């Protein structure tokens, strides 16, 4: 939900003109999402313990015997949790979001979303149910749409800010008449 809200923020802000949107996006949905991930991990290990499977730290690390994505679903989930948590913490540090390195780090959230959906699709016990598949694909579609929407908005902003130059050569003179038009 945080990813979809962030990706579609300019559209949503135009529709929901309220300053509380940023607090909802950056604080509440991120915190709830991280809490859900941590509780999911704790419940998973408690359930494993109930089944008599003891906790091993190695279960959090990638398996090297069979290096396939489905054999490393716990590792994928842990990497997603760490990345989301760091992005959320960094976002709450004043003045960070304007730094040049912020955007590439924040864009990692898109990769994390794909990893989470992959993890849920292949590792979830309810993933075979149509409701959950619809939910996964809906979040994926909204995030991809939002990503392309944001890229389009950034492209439009950058191209509209560039000064437009026109050159005219006076045939009777050896000088150029250069006119620079700055957007309003």
C-alpha positions as semicolon CSV with decimal commas, in nm:
position;residue;x (nm);y (nm);z (nm)
1;X;0,000;0,000;0,000
2;X;0,289;0,234;0,078
3;X;0,444;0,170;-0,263
4;X;0,118;0,232;-0,446
5;X;0,055;0,552;-0,248
6;X;0,407;0,675;-0,317
7;X;0,402;0,587;-0,684
8;X;0,067;0,756;-0,743
9;X;0,129;1,047;-0,506
10;X;0,098;1,333;-0,757
11;X;-0,231;1,191;-0,883
12;X;-0,359;1,127;-0,530
13;X;-0,252;1,471;-0,402
14;X;-0,439;1,634;-0,691
15;X;-0,746;1,434;-0,591
16;X;-0,702;1,440;-0,209
17;X;-0,580;1,793;-0,134
18;X;-0,473;1,747;0,223
19;X;-0,130;1,775;0,385
20;X;-0,197;1,464;0,593
21;X;-0,125;1,252;0,284
22;X;0,251;1,265;0,353
23;X;0,203;1,154;0,710
24;X;-0,021;0,869;0,597
25;X;0,229;0,765;0,328
26;X;0,556;0,803;0,516
27;X;0,461;0,717;0,871
28;X;0,149;0,508;0,898
29;X;0,147;0,276;0,600
30;X;0,524;0,221;0,619
31;X;0,509;0,142;0,990
32;X;0,209;-0,087;0,952
33;X;0,381;-0,265;0,661
34;X;0,703;-0,320;0,855
35;X;0,502;-0,439;1,155
36;X;0,315;-0,686;0,936
37;X;0,641;-0,819;0,790
38;X;0,799;-0,863;1,133
39;X;0,486;-1,030;1,274
40;X;0,473;-1,257;0,968
41;X;0,832;-1,365;1,034
42;X;0,768;-1,424;1,405
43;X;0,448;-1,622;1,336
44;X;0,632;-1,828;1,073
45;X;0,906;-1,926;1,318
46;X;0,657;-1,991;1,600
47;X;0,462;-2,220;1,366
48;X;0,783;-2,396;1,266
49;X;0,859;-2,446;1,636
50;X;0,509;-2,588;1,692
51;X;0,576;-2,839;1,414
52;X;0,896;-2,942;1,591
53;X;1,129;-2,769;1,346
54;X;1,395;-2,591;1,546
55;X;1,508;-2,241;1,454
56;X;1,838;-2,227;1,272
57;X;2,008;-1,903;1,179
58;X;2,104;-2,066;0,850
59;X;1,736;-2,062;0,749
60;X;1,763;-1,683;0,713
61;X;2,061;-1,707;0,479
62;X;2,050;-1,798;0,110
63;X;2,097;-2,162;0,029
64;X;2,397;-2,235;-0,186
65;X;2,318;-2,600;-0,250
66;X;2,020;-2,520;-0,467
67;X;2,046;-2,158;-0,578
68;X;1,693;-2,105;-0,700
69;X;1,461;-1,821;-0,615
70;X;1,201;-2,047;-0,458
71;X;1,456;-2,213;-0,230
72;X;1,555;-1,870;-0,097
73;X;1,213;-1,724;-0,016
74;X;1,298;-1,652;0,350
75;X;1,620;-1,477;0,245
76;X;1,425;-1,273;-0,013
77;X;1,178;-1,173;0,259
78;X;1,458;-1,074;0,500
79;X;1,632;-0,861;0,233
80;X;1,298;-0,694;0,158
81;X;1,239;-0,622;0,527
82;X;1,584;-0,472;0,574
83;X;1,558;-0,255;0,263
84;X;1,209;-0,127;0,349
85;X;1,308;-0,056;0,709
86;X;1,620;0,135;0,608
87;X;1,426;0,337;0,350
88;X;1,161;0,421;0,609
89;X;1,419;0,525;0,870
90;X;1,615;0,732;0,618
91;X;1,295;0,906;0,504
92;X;1,237;1,035;0,857
93;X;1,576;1,206;0,880
94;X;1,522;1,577;0,809
95;X;1,679;1,703;0,486
96;X;1,762;1,361;0,343
97;X;1,493;1,341;0,076
98;X;1,651;1,624;-0,124
99;X;1,995;1,464;-0,150
100;X;2,115;1,326;-0,485
101;X;2,167;0,975;-0,345
102;X;1,814;0,962;-0,204
103;X;1,628;0,886;-0,528
104;X;1,830;0,572;-0,623
105;X;1,797;0,437;-0,268
106;X;1,425;0,512;-0,264
107;X;1,376;0,348;-0,605
108;X;1,495;0,024;-0,444
109;X;1,144;0,007;-0,297
110;X;1,017;-0,097;-0,642
111;X;1,260;-0,389;-0,642
112;X;1,148;-0,474;-0,289
113;X;0,783;-0,473;-0,396
114;X;0,862;-0,720;-0,675
115;X;1,055;-0,937;-0,427
116;X;0,767;-0,929;-0,178
117;X;0,513;-1,025;-0,444
118;X;0,745;-1,303;-0,566
119;X;0,787;-1,422;-0,207
120;X;0,409;-1,416;-0,148
121;X;0,321;-1,577;-0,480
122;X;0,560;-1,872;-0,445
123;X;0,576;-1,909;-0,067
124;X;0,234;-1,809;0,055
125;X;0,005;-2,084;0,176
126;X;-0,296;-1,892;0,035
127;X;-0,133;-1,801;-0,298
128;X;-0,331;-2,057;-0,493
129;X;-0,660;-1,886;-0,402
130;X;-0,796;-1,647;-0,669
131;X;-0,855;-1,369;-0,415
132;X;-0,488;-1,355;-0,318
133;X;-0,362;-1,384;-0,676
134;X;-0,591;-1,094;-0,768
135;X;-0,456;-0,897;-0,474
136;X;-0,093;-0,963;-0,572
137;X;-0,148;-0,870;-0,936
138;X;-0,350;-0,562;-0,841
139;X;-0,070;-0,426;-0,622
140;X;0,184;-0,509;-0,889
141;X;-0,023;-0,343;-1,164
142;X;-0,087;-0,030;-0,955
143;X;0,280;0,001;-0,861
144;X;0,396;-0,046;-1,222
145;X;0,136;0,204;-1,343
146;X;0,247;0,446;-1,070
147;X;0,613;0,394;-1,158
148;X;0,552;0,480;-1,524
149;X;0,327;0,769;-1,420
150;X;0,607;0,909;-1,198
151;X;0,863;0,864;-1,477
152;X;0,631;1,051;-1,714
153;X;0,580;1,334;-1,462
154;X;0,956;1,365;-1,403
155;X;1,020;1,364;-1,779
156;X;0,755;1,633;-1,837
157;X;0,897;1,845;-1,556
158;X;1,253;1,820;-1,686
159;X;1,161;1,895;-2,046
160;X;0,942;2,190;-1,956
161;X;1,218;2,351;-1,746
162;X;1,479;2,351;-2,021
163;X;1,523;2,688;-2,193
164;X;1,439;2,679;-2,561
165;X;1,692;2,841;-2,790
166;X;1,631;2,957;-3,143
167;X;1,894;3,080;-3,385
168;X;1,845;3,313;-3,676
169;X;2,118;3,395;-3,918
170;X;2,085;3,735;-4,079
171;X;2,199;3,687;-4,440
172;X;2,338;4,044;-4,451
173;X;2,533;4,008;-4,128
174;X;2,797;3,772;-3,994
175;X;2,641;3,761;-3,648
176;X;2,382;3,531;-3,500
177;X;2,061;3,642;-3,335
178;X;2,009;3,398;-3,048
179;X;1,689;3,412;-2,850
180;X;1,642;3,219;-2,526
181;X;1,288;3,158;-2,403
182;X;1,252;3,051;-2,041
183;X;0,929;2,877;-1,939
184;X;0,700;3,070;-1,706
